[in-house]
Short mmCIF file of C-alpha atoms in Angstrom, two decimals:
data_model
loop_
_atom_site.label_atom_id
_atom_site.label_comp_id
_atom_site.label_asym_id
_atom_site.label_seq_id
_atom_site.Cartn_x
_atom_site.Cartn_y
_atom_site.Cartn_z
CA MET A 1 25.47 -29.73 9.33
CA VAL A 2 22.25 -29.81 11.89
CA ALA A 3 20.07 -33.00 10.60
CA LEU A 4 16.18 -31.97 9.72
CA PRO A 5 13.08 -33.58 10.93
CA ALA A 6 11.80 -34.76 7.28
CA LEU A 7 8.44 -33.20 7.46
CA TYR A 8 10.26 -30.33 7.91
CA THR A 9 13.07 -30.38 4.54
CA THR A 10 9.61 -31.36 2.54
CA PRO A 11 8.56 -28.59 0.40
CA MET A 12 4.95 -28.19 1.18
CA THR A 13 6.27 -27.63 4.63
CA GLN A 14 8.72 -24.67 3.39
CA VAL A 15 5.24 -23.50 1.10
CA VAL A 16 3.66 -23.58 4.27
CA LEU A 17 6.39 -21.41 5.71
CA VAL A 18 6.30 -18.74 4.04
CA GLY A 19 2.41 -18.25 3.25
CA ILE A 20 1.97 -18.40 7.26
CA THR A 21 4.81 -15.14 7.04
CA CYS A 22 2.73 -13.35 4.41
CA PHE A 23 -0.16 -14.27 5.62
CA ALA A 24 1.40 -12.64 9.11
CA THR A 25 2.14 -9.04 6.89
CA VAL A 26 1.32 -9.02 3.31
CA GLY A 27 -2.17 -9.67 4.48
CA MET A 28 -2.58 -7.49 7.02
CA PHE A 29 -1.72 -5.47 4.57
CA SER A 30 -4.35 -6.43 1.99
CA ALA A 31 -6.93 -6.23 4.53
CA VAL A 32 -6.71 -2.66 5.84
CA SER A 33 -5.73 -2.11 2.40
CA ASN A 34 -9.49 -3.85 1.66
CA LEU A 35 -11.29 -0.99 4.22
CA GLY A 36 -11.54 1.46 1.78
CA ALA A 37 -8.56 3.85 0.65
CA GLY A 38 -6.52 1.40 3.97
CA GLY A 39 -8.76 2.87 6.07
CA THR A 40 -8.60 6.80 5.58
CA GLN A 41 -11.22 7.65 3.66
CA ASP A 42 -8.99 9.54 1.73
CA VAL A 43 -8.61 7.67 -1.94
CA ALA A 44 -6.70 10.84 -2.73
CA LEU A 45 -3.48 10.11 -0.12
CA SER A 46 -4.10 6.70 -0.22
CA ASP A 47 -3.33 6.62 -4.19
CA GLU A 48 -0.46 8.80 -3.87
CA SER A 49 1.55 6.56 -1.07
CA GLN A 50 0.08 3.19 -3.60
CA GLY A 51 1.50 5.41 -6.52
CA VAL A 52 4.25 5.18 -5.21
CA LEU A 53 4.88 2.29 -3.32
CA TYR A 54 3.85 0.82 -6.95
CA GLY A 55 5.81 2.92 -8.59
CA LEU A 56 9.65 1.92 -5.99
CA PHE A 57 8.22 -2.32 -6.39
CA ALA A 58 8.97 -1.99 -10.33
CA LEU A 59 11.67 -0.87 -10.14
CA THR A 60 13.23 -3.26 -7.23
CA GLY A 61 11.60 -5.45 -8.76
CA LEU A 62 13.77 -5.52 -11.69
CA ILE A 63 16.98 -6.49 -9.40
CA SER A 64 14.94 -8.04 -6.62
CA GLY A 65 15.45 -11.57 -7.24
CA GLY A 66 18.95 -11.39 -8.03
CA ILE A 67 19.29 -9.94 -4.59
CA ASN A 68 17.08 -12.98 -3.78
CA ASN A 69 19.70 -15.35 -5.37
CA LEU A 70 22.18 -13.25 -3.13
CA LEU A 71 21.28 -12.79 0.17
CA GLY A 72 19.07 -15.83 0.43
CA PRO A 73 15.39 -16.30 0.85
CA LYS A 74 15.06 -16.22 4.90
CA ILE A 75 16.95 -13.08 4.69
CA THR A 76 15.43 -11.79 2.28
CA LEU A 77 12.16 -12.50 3.06
CA PHE A 78 12.50 -10.78 6.45
CA ILE A 79 14.27 -7.75 5.27
CA GLY A 80 11.07 -8.20 2.68
CA THR A 81 8.47 -8.14 5.79
CA LEU A 82 9.87 -4.95 7.92
CA GLY A 83 8.32 -2.80 5.31
CA TYR A 84 4.47 -4.17 5.98
CA ALA A 85 5.11 -3.65 9.64
CA LEU A 86 6.42 0.63 8.68
CA TYR A 87 3.21 0.74 5.91
CA VAL A 88 0.22 0.43 8.86
CA GLY A 89 1.69 1.87 11.57
CA ALA A 90 1.92 4.82 8.94
CA LEU A 91 -1.98 4.09 8.57
CA TRP A 92 -2.37 3.93 12.42
CA CYS A 93 -0.47 7.48 12.89
CA LEU A 94 -2.06 9.35 9.94
CA GLN A 95 -6.02 8.44 11.94
CA THR A 96 -4.63 9.76 14.93
CA GLN A 97 -1.59 12.85 14.49
CA GLY A 98 -2.72 13.95 11.16
CA THR A 99 0.89 12.89 9.40
CA ARG A 100 0.31 12.39 5.71
CA TRP A 101 3.64 12.58 4.40
CA PHE A 102 4.87 9.62 6.96
CA LEU A 103 2.19 7.64 4.46
CA VAL A 104 3.88 8.57 1.98
CA PHE A 105 7.17 8.01 3.12
CA ALA A 106 5.47 4.64 4.21
CA GLY A 107 4.68 3.33 0.71
CA ALA A 108 8.14 3.43 -0.72
CA MET A 109 9.96 1.63 1.95
CA LEU A 110 7.38 -0.89 1.33
CA GLY A 111 7.83 -1.27 -2.65
CA ILE A 112 11.58 -1.31 -2.36
CA THR A 113 10.88 -4.64 0.74
CA ALA A 114 7.62 -6.20 -0.69
CA ALA A 115 9.46 -6.47 -4.18
CA LEU A 116 12.90 -8.51 -2.40
CA LEU A 117 9.74 -10.15 -0.33
CA TRP A 118 8.24 -11.97 -3.48
CA SER A 119 10.95 -12.66 -4.97
CA ALA A 120 11.93 -15.13 -2.17
CA GLN A 121 8.39 -16.36 -2.09
CA GLY A 122 7.79 -17.09 -5.82
CA SER A 123 11.64 -19.03 -5.16
CA ILE A 124 9.79 -20.91 -3.33
CA MET A 125 6.63 -21.48 -4.49
CA MET A 126 7.80 -22.50 -7.45
CA SER A 127 11.25 -24.17 -7.23
CA TYR A 128 10.48 -26.10 -4.61
CA PRO A 129 7.58 -28.74 -5.05
CA LEU A 130 7.89 -31.04 -7.43
CA GLU A 131 6.80 -30.64 -11.03
CA LYS A 132 3.48 -32.23 -11.09
CA ASP A 133 2.19 -30.61 -7.57
CA LYS A 134 3.13 -26.88 -8.64
CA GLY A 135 0.02 -25.80 -8.96
CA LYS A 136 -1.18 -27.06 -5.30
CA ALA A 137 2.00 -25.02 -4.45
CA PHE A 138 0.59 -22.31 -5.26
CA ALA A 139 -2.97 -23.22 -3.81
CA VAL A 140 -2.10 -24.14 -0.35
CA PHE A 141 1.07 -20.63 -0.38
CA TRP A 142 -2.14 -18.60 -1.58
CA ALA A 143 -4.71 -19.90 0.63
CA ILE A 144 -2.57 -19.67 3.42
CA PHE A 145 -1.79 -16.01 2.40
CA GLN A 146 -5.24 -14.83 1.69
CA PHE A 147 -6.28 -17.00 5.02
CA GLY A 148 -4.74 -13.17 5.86
CA SER A 149 -6.50 -10.89 4.31
CA PHE A 150 -9.59 -12.74 5.61
CA ILE A 151 -9.21 -12.79 9.19
CA GLY A 152 -7.97 -9.23 8.43
CA SER A 153 -11.27 -8.47 8.10
CA VAL A 154 -13.07 -10.60 10.28
CA ILE A 155 -11.44 -8.37 12.71
CA ALA A 156 -11.88 -5.16 11.39
CA LEU A 157 -15.75 -6.39 10.84
CA ALA A 158 -15.53 -6.61 14.37
CA ILE A 159 -14.45 -4.63 15.14
CA ASN A 160 -16.20 -2.13 13.59
CA ILE A 161 -19.88 -2.77 13.58
CA ARG A 162 -19.42 -2.86 17.19
CA THR A 163 -18.58 1.31 17.11
CA GLY A 164 -21.27 1.39 15.32
CA GLY A 165 -20.61 1.73 11.90
CA LEU A 166 -17.57 4.10 12.20
CA ASN A 167 -16.27 5.07 8.46
CA SER A 168 -12.75 5.86 10.04
CA VAL A 169 -10.57 2.87 10.81
CA SER A 170 -10.49 1.70 14.44
CA THR A 171 -7.54 2.06 17.05
CA SER A 172 -7.39 -1.51 18.37
CA THR A 173 -8.02 -2.51 14.20
CA TYR A 174 -4.25 -0.75 14.31
CA ILE A 175 -3.59 -2.26 17.03
CA ALA A 176 -4.14 -6.56 15.69
CA PHE A 177 -2.96 -6.26 13.16
CA LEU A 178 0.33 -5.06 13.42
CA VAL A 179 1.11 -7.72 16.56
CA ILE A 180 0.60 -10.14 13.61
CA ILE A 181 2.36 -8.95 11.24
CA PHE A 182 5.43 -8.80 13.50
CA VAL A 183 4.47 -12.37 14.11
CA GLY A 184 5.32 -13.36 10.42
CA VAL A 185 7.66 -11.04 10.49
CA ALA A 186 9.99 -13.03 12.79
CA SER A 187 8.32 -16.51 11.57
CA ALA A 188 11.10 -15.88 8.31
CA PHE A 189 14.05 -17.15 10.20
CA ILE A 190 12.16 -21.02 10.29
CA ILE A 191 12.80 -21.10 6.03
CA LEU A 192 15.58 -22.98 4.31
CA PRO A 193 17.88 -22.55 1.79
CA PRO A 194 16.94 -25.28 -1.07
CA ASN A 195 19.78 -27.07 -0.39
CA ARG A 196 18.52 -28.23 3.12
CA VAL A 197 14.52 -28.84 0.76
CA VAL A 198 14.17 -32.40 -0.46
CA ARG A 199 12.35 -33.33 -2.97
CA ALA A 200 9.78 -36.10 -2.29
CA ASP A 201 11.61 -38.51 -5.06
CA GLY A 202 15.18 -37.39 -2.82
CA THR A 203 15.60 -34.98 -5.25
CA ILE A 204 17.82 -32.09 -3.57
CA VAL A 205 16.35 -28.51 -4.96
CA ARG A 206 19.99 -26.90 -5.70
CA LEU A 207 23.89 -27.96 -4.00
CA ASP A 208 24.16 -24.02 -4.36
CA THR A 209 22.32 -22.05 -2.41
CA THR A 210 24.21 -18.12 -3.58
CA THR A 211 24.79 -16.70 -6.97
CA LYS A 212 28.17 -13.71 -7.40
CA VAL A 213 26.96 -10.37 -8.85
CA HIS A 214 28.22 -11.14 -12.67
CA GLU A 215 26.50 -13.77 -12.53
CA GLU A 216 22.92 -11.85 -11.25
CA LEU A 217 23.57 -8.85 -14.24
CA VAL A 218 24.90 -11.63 -17.12
CA ALA A 219 21.36 -14.03 -16.68
CA MET A 220 19.27 -10.84 -15.96
CA LEU A 221 20.21 -9.47 -19.19
CA ARG A 222 19.09 -12.75 -21.05
CA LEU A 223 15.68 -12.60 -19.18
CA MET A 224 15.06 -9.99 -21.03
CA LYS A 225 15.99 -11.29 -24.46
CA ASP A 226 14.03 -14.51 -23.69
CA TRP A 227 10.90 -13.74 -25.74
CA ARG A 228 8.37 -15.56 -23.81
CA MET A 229 8.77 -13.53 -20.45
CA LEU A 230 8.33 -10.31 -22.89
CA ALA A 231 5.36 -12.05 -24.56
CA LEU A 232 4.49 -12.39 -20.61
CA PHE A 233 4.18 -8.58 -20.20
CA PRO A 234 0.64 -8.32 -20.77
CA MET A 235 -0.10 -10.58 -18.03
CA PHE A 236 2.07 -9.44 -15.64
CA PHE A 237 0.86 -5.99 -15.71
CA ALA A 238 -2.70 -6.85 -15.73
CA SER A 239 -2.92 -9.15 -12.76
CA ASN A 240 -3.10 -6.08 -9.63
CA TYR A 241 -4.64 -3.58 -12.11
CA PHE A 242 -7.67 -3.69 -11.04
CA TYR A 243 -7.04 -3.46 -8.19
CA ALA A 244 -7.18 0.45 -7.79
CA TYR A 245 -10.33 0.18 -9.60
CA GLN A 246 -12.01 -2.47 -7.57
CA GLY A 247 -11.07 -0.33 -4.05
CA SER A 248 -12.56 2.88 -5.07
CA VAL A 249 -15.43 1.23 -5.93
CA ASN A 250 -15.09 0.58 -2.48
CA ALA A 251 -14.87 3.23 -0.52
CA THR A 252 -17.13 5.36 -3.08
CA VAL A 253 -20.42 3.58 -2.73
CA PHE A 254 -20.17 1.53 0.35
CA ASP A 255 -19.68 2.43 4.63
CA GLY A 256 -17.27 0.80 6.93
CA PRO A 257 -18.85 -1.67 8.35
CA THR A 258 -20.01 -3.18 4.29
CA ARG A 259 -15.89 -2.32 3.33
CA ALA A 260 -15.23 -4.11 6.32
CA LEU A 261 -18.32 -7.42 5.41
CA ASN A 262 -16.47 -6.20 1.38
CA ALA A 263 -13.02 -7.40 2.39
CA THR A 264 -13.89 -10.18 4.37
CA LEU A 265 -15.85 -11.56 1.08
CA GLU A 266 -13.17 -11.00 -1.30
CA GLY A 267 -10.60 -13.14 0.89
CA ALA A 268 -12.65 -15.73 1.01
CA GLY A 269 -12.81 -15.03 -2.82
CA ALA A 270 -9.81 -15.19 -2.97
CA ILE A 271 -8.68 -18.23 -0.48
CA VAL A 272 -11.72 -20.44 -3.59
CA GLY A 273 -10.36 -20.22 -6.53
CA ALA A 274 -6.99 -20.32 -4.78
CA LEU A 275 -7.68 -23.56 -3.68
CA PHE A 276 -10.24 -24.16 -7.61
CA ILE A 277 -7.62 -24.06 -9.89
CA GLY A 278 -4.75 -24.90 -8.89
CA PHE A 279 -6.06 -28.48 -7.64
CA PHE A 280 -8.59 -29.72 -10.22
CA VAL A 281 -7.08 -27.66 -12.58
CA LEU A 282 -3.40 -26.81 -13.57
CA ASP A 283 -2.94 -29.36 -11.45
CA ASN A 284 -4.88 -32.59 -13.40
CA LYS A 285 -3.01 -35.58 -13.00
CA TYR A 286 -5.67 -37.42 -15.71
CA MET A 287 -3.43 -34.19 -18.82
CA SER A 288 -0.55 -33.27 -19.60
CA ARG A 289 1.22 -30.56 -18.92
CA ARG A 290 0.65 -28.71 -21.60
CA ASN A 291 -2.97 -29.87 -21.84
CA ARG A 292 -3.34 -28.23 -18.37
CA GLY A 293 -2.12 -25.30 -19.26
CA TYR A 294 -4.55 -25.17 -21.86
CA LEU A 295 -8.01 -25.62 -19.02
CA GLY A 296 -6.12 -23.63 -17.21
CA LEU A 297 -6.26 -20.52 -19.90
CA ALA A 298 -9.41 -21.28 -21.07
CA VAL A 299 -10.77 -21.52 -17.28
CA VAL A 300 -10.04 -18.22 -17.04
CA THR A 301 -10.34 -16.47 -19.44
CA SER A 302 -14.64 -17.77 -19.40
CA MET A 303 -14.38 -16.79 -15.52
CA ILE A 304 -12.55 -13.04 -16.28
CA ILE A 305 -15.73 -12.00 -19.30
CA ILE A 306 -18.18 -13.51 -17.03
CA ILE A 307 -17.69 -12.09 -13.98
CA TRP A 308 -16.35 -8.35 -15.66
CA ALA A 309 -19.57 -8.13 -17.49
CA VAL A 310 -21.45 -8.41 -14.52
CA GLY A 311 -19.82 -6.40 -12.98
CA LEU A 312 -19.86 -3.82 -16.10
CA SER A 313 -24.06 -3.99 -16.01
CA TRP A 314 -23.80 -2.31 -11.99
CA GLN A 315 -21.45 -0.32 -12.87
CA VAL A 316 -23.00 1.73 -15.97
CA THR A 317 -25.19 2.66 -13.50
CA PHE A 318 -23.35 5.05 -10.98
CA GLY A 319 -20.43 6.95 -10.80
CA ARG A 320 -18.37 8.57 -8.30
CA ASN A 321 -20.80 10.91 -7.48
CA TYR A 322 -22.63 7.80 -5.83
CA VAL A 323 -23.32 9.78 -1.83
CA THR A 324 -23.74 12.15 -3.47
CA VAL A 325 -26.94 11.44 -5.92
CA HIS A 326 -28.22 9.21 -3.85
CA GLY A 327 -27.41 10.75 -0.55
CA ARG A 328 -25.05 8.37 1.59
CA PRO A 329 -23.05 4.99 1.33
CA ILE A 330 -24.59 1.95 0.81
CA ASN A 331 -25.22 -0.26 4.39
CA TYR A 332 -25.37 -4.31 4.55
CA HIS A 333 -28.72 -3.78 5.64
CA ASP A 334 -29.70 -2.26 1.97
CA SER A 335 -31.63 -3.81 -0.28
CA ASP A 336 -29.65 -1.88 -2.49
CA TYR A 337 -26.64 -4.11 -1.24
CA LYS A 338 -27.99 -7.75 -2.37
CA GLY A 339 -25.26 -9.26 -5.31
CA LYS A 340 -22.48 -6.29 -4.09
CA GLY A 341 -21.66 -8.96 -1.95
CA ALA A 342 -21.47 -11.92 -4.56
CA LEU A 343 -18.86 -9.31 -6.75
CA PHE A 344 -16.85 -7.88 -4.36
CA PHE A 345 -16.68 -12.50 -4.12
CA PHE A 346 -16.39 -13.35 -7.40
CA TYR A 347 -14.05 -11.08 -8.30
CA TYR A 348 -11.51 -11.89 -5.91
CA PHE A 349 -12.27 -15.57 -7.00
CA GLY A 350 -11.04 -13.99 -10.43
CA ASP A 351 -7.55 -12.83 -9.32
CA ALA A 352 -6.91 -15.45 -7.37
CA CYS A 353 -7.25 -18.60 -10.76
CA TYR A 354 -5.81 -15.71 -13.20
CA GLN A 355 -2.72 -15.36 -10.77
CA ALA A 356 -2.43 -19.22 -10.61
CA LEU A 357 -2.60 -19.24 -14.00
CA ALA A 358 0.48 -16.53 -14.54
CA TYR A 359 2.68 -18.32 -11.32
CA TRP A 360 1.76 -21.56 -12.95
CA ILE A 361 3.50 -20.83 -16.63
CA MET A 362 5.80 -19.43 -15.36
CA SER A 363 6.69 -22.42 -13.47
CA ALA A 364 6.61 -24.88 -16.36
CA LEU A 365 9.28 -23.30 -17.82
CA SER A 366 12.32 -24.14 -15.13
CA ASN A 367 12.98 -25.48 -11.99
CA ASP A 368 15.97 -23.33 -10.93
CA PRO A 369 15.06 -21.29 -7.76
CA PHE A 370 18.56 -19.02 -8.58
CA THR A 371 16.11 -18.84 -12.13
CA LEU A 372 12.21 -18.69 -10.68
CA ALA A 373 13.19 -16.14 -8.47
CA ARG A 374 14.83 -14.03 -11.69
CA PHE A 375 11.05 -15.06 -13.13
CA ALA A 376 9.11 -13.41 -9.63
CA GLY A 377 11.32 -10.47 -8.96
CA LEU A 378 10.82 -9.72 -13.35
CA TYR A 379 6.74 -10.54 -12.33
CA LYS A 380 6.27 -8.39 -9.20
CA ALA A 381 8.10 -5.47 -11.55
CA ILE A 382 5.74 -5.51 -14.40
CA GLN A 383 2.75 -6.08 -12.64
CA SER A 384 3.76 -3.09 -9.61
CA ALA A 385 3.69 -1.04 -12.70
CA GLY A 386 0.52 -1.61 -13.98
CA ALA A 387 -0.61 -0.69 -9.90
CA ALA A 388 1.38 2.57 -9.81
CA GLY A 389 -0.07 3.32 -13.47
CA SER A 390 -3.44 1.99 -12.33
CA TYR A 391 -3.65 4.38 -8.70
CA GLY A 392 -1.95 7.42 -10.94
CA MET A 393 -5.25 6.85 -12.52
CA ASP A 394 -7.35 6.37 -10.21
CA ALA A 395 -6.05 10.00 -7.90
CA VAL A 396 -6.96 12.14 -10.89
CA LEU A 397 -11.16 10.69 -10.32
CA HIS A 398 -10.75 9.53 -14.11
CA PRO A 399 -15.01 7.98 -14.97
CA LEU A 400 -15.02 4.33 -13.20
CA LEU A 401 -16.55 3.13 -15.82
CA ASN A 402 -13.04 3.40 -17.57
CA GLU A 403 -11.02 1.99 -14.96
CA HIS A 404 -12.76 -0.83 -14.93
CA LEU A 405 -12.90 -1.51 -19.49
CA ALA A 406 -9.17 -0.88 -18.25
CA SER A 407 -8.86 -3.35 -15.89
CA TRP A 408 -11.21 -5.87 -18.51
CA SER A 409 -9.16 -4.47 -21.28
CA MET A 410 -5.79 -5.64 -20.55
CA MET A 411 -6.62 -9.32 -19.32
CA LEU A 412 -7.96 -9.91 -22.42
CA VAL A 413 -4.98 -9.13 -24.58
CA SER A 414 -2.51 -11.21 -22.55
CA PHE A 415 -4.39 -14.38 -22.66
CA PRO A 416 -4.05 -14.56 -26.93
CA LEU A 417 -0.16 -14.05 -25.59
CA ALA A 418 -0.05 -16.37 -22.80
CA PHE A 419 -1.82 -19.58 -25.27
CA LEU A 420 1.92 -19.04 -27.73
CA VAL A 421 3.95 -19.54 -23.96
CA ILE A 422 1.91 -22.53 -22.62
CA ARG A 423 2.87 -23.64 -26.41
CA THR A 424 6.72 -24.15 -25.32
CA ILE A 425 6.07 -26.23 -22.03
CA LYS A 426 7.71 -29.16 -22.91
CA GLU A 427 6.38 -32.95 -20.28
CA THR A 428 9.33 -32.01 -17.86
CA SER A 429 12.06 -30.10 -17.89
CA TYR A 430 14.34 -32.37 -15.80
CA GLU A 431 16.09 -33.52 -18.65
CA GLU A 432 17.33 -30.74 -19.17
CA GLU A 433 17.98 -28.90 -15.55
CA LYS A 434 20.96 -31.20 -13.68
CA VAL A 435 19.33 -33.40 -10.79
CA VAL A 436 20.82 -33.61 -8.18
CA TYR A 437 20.05 -36.82 -5.04
CA VAL A 438 20.45 -36.51 -1.94
CA ASP A 439 22.05 -39.78 -1.44
CA ASP A 440 24.46 -39.22 -4.18
CA VAL A 441 25.02 -35.63 -1.95
CA ALA A 442 25.44 -38.34 1.35
CA THR A 443 27.73 -41.11 -0.18
CA LYS A 444 29.49 -37.91 -1.60
CA GLU A 445 30.17 -36.33 1.92
CA MET A 446 30.73 -39.96 3.51
CA GLU A 447 33.21 -40.75 0.83
CA GLU A 448 35.24 -37.02 0.93
CA ALA A 449 35.38 -38.10 4.88
CA GLY A 450 36.25 -41.74 4.66
CA SER A 451 39.05 -39.71 2.68
CA GLU A 452 40.60 -37.05 4.90
CA SER A 453 40.12 -40.17 7.84
CA GLU A 454 42.49 -42.06 5.56
CA LYS A 455 44.66 -39.08 4.66
CA GLU A 456 44.51 -38.17 9.34
CA GLY A 457 45.80 -41.97 9.86
CA GLU A 458 48.36 -41.03 6.68
CA ASP A 459 49.15 -38.16 8.74
CA GLY A 460 49.64 -39.51 11.54
CA GLY A 461 51.71 -42.94 10.37
CA LYS A 462 53.94 -40.10 8.89
CA GLU A 463 54.07 -37.94 12.62
CA LYS A 464 54.71 -41.50 14.34
CA GLU A 465 57.77 -42.92 12.41
CA SER A 466 59.32 -39.01 12.51
CA VAL A 467 59.21 -38.65 16.42
CA LYS A 468 60.70 -42.11 16.11
CA SER A 469 63.51 -41.90 13.75
CA ASP A 470 64.13 -38.63 16.06
CA VAL A 471 64.46 -40.87 19.20
CA ILE A 472 68.30 -41.61 19.91
CA PRO A 473 68.66 -44.65 20.77
CA VAL A 474 70.59 -45.36 24.27
CA PRO A 475 72.06 -48.18 25.60
CA VAL A 476 71.09 -49.66 28.46
CA ALA A 477 73.76 -49.64 31.25
CA ALA A 478 74.16 -45.54 30.41
CA SER A 479 69.79 -45.24 30.54
CA LEU A 480 70.50 -47.41 33.92
CA GLU A 481 73.19 -45.30 35.17
CA ALA A 482 70.54 -42.28 33.94
#
């Protein structure tokens, strides 16, 4: 086994690396999606492709954790990145060639591959760090990942402003996105498996790198019977439900450059929200782990109530016919834009905190990467089922007010059930789980190497004795005569 630099094998380095992978793939997908109907301005087509995407995402998510455990995180991540390149390419083809069917097909492929990527990502982010650092791990990952959305939105904003307010996304924008995505595809190969990662306390994440098919089937059946996972289903379901609503508002009310600006503010809000909740709430070193969970739940609940109440006060003033009523969409120079950008910022600030709490609760239930890969897969499956439902609701043009109230009420229902799960969190899970220290592994390897050397030495000695016994003594005189 090749020796690796100590910094490279640390959990936080691996979290940063998987963040970079998602920065360049999922981040670019988020950026182009936030431009309003994926940059297509065809809300119905975008909703159709997104519905197919999240529908297959939900189905694949049920088994994606097992696939990750069978293939390992590196291969799973690589496969998972490919769908993002295909989808952005399909958006480009739609704009230049009008190939509507290809966008729906790309959405289906992305749904399958994205489930694999997020299962591998969830396993790494939740299992590699120490228990006291899991909030920080989410904050670092989410900030890097959302920075991709932020940078992509800045690129789109700059390009679209230069075009003089072109409503459709320019070709150069898609090219910039695709170049960054292919960098992300290549970066998947630098991720380490759990047996090569060493935590600060000297423990290895896990010695085994893969499992067997029958083990995964049994483990998934057990997972579906865990009442804690069932109690978290409403939180999982609600965690992406509001994206369709927010994207529809962005596409309905604002022009092209302003949609790009809103997407930039969303990325900034997600980054700030993740850093806030991860460093200052969920990993507060002055509180016990369960109390940190209670504090996180209280903070997230308060933010969701305040932010969405403000959003409701604006939503009741308009509908899907905004442009028809007002004559044109809102531009960021207009006086009507005041406060709207801040709302989009805080929508995603709250989203980051909500997702952080969900991930933190799951990571507090186990430290095993295989178990957490299954958790992540189930989380993304239920989350994607909710997203598919929300895009389906938006596709049939339900009133935006109905979508707002549905999204908000689902989050509010999830909080009491999350409280019940947090009550079961223990101060540590290390005592119940098998912990392996890297020094013990090194000692064992040295002992095995030593025993093999001794065995080889003994075998060599026996061979020498055998050779000696096979030699027939020859009299000196005879040897001289010969």
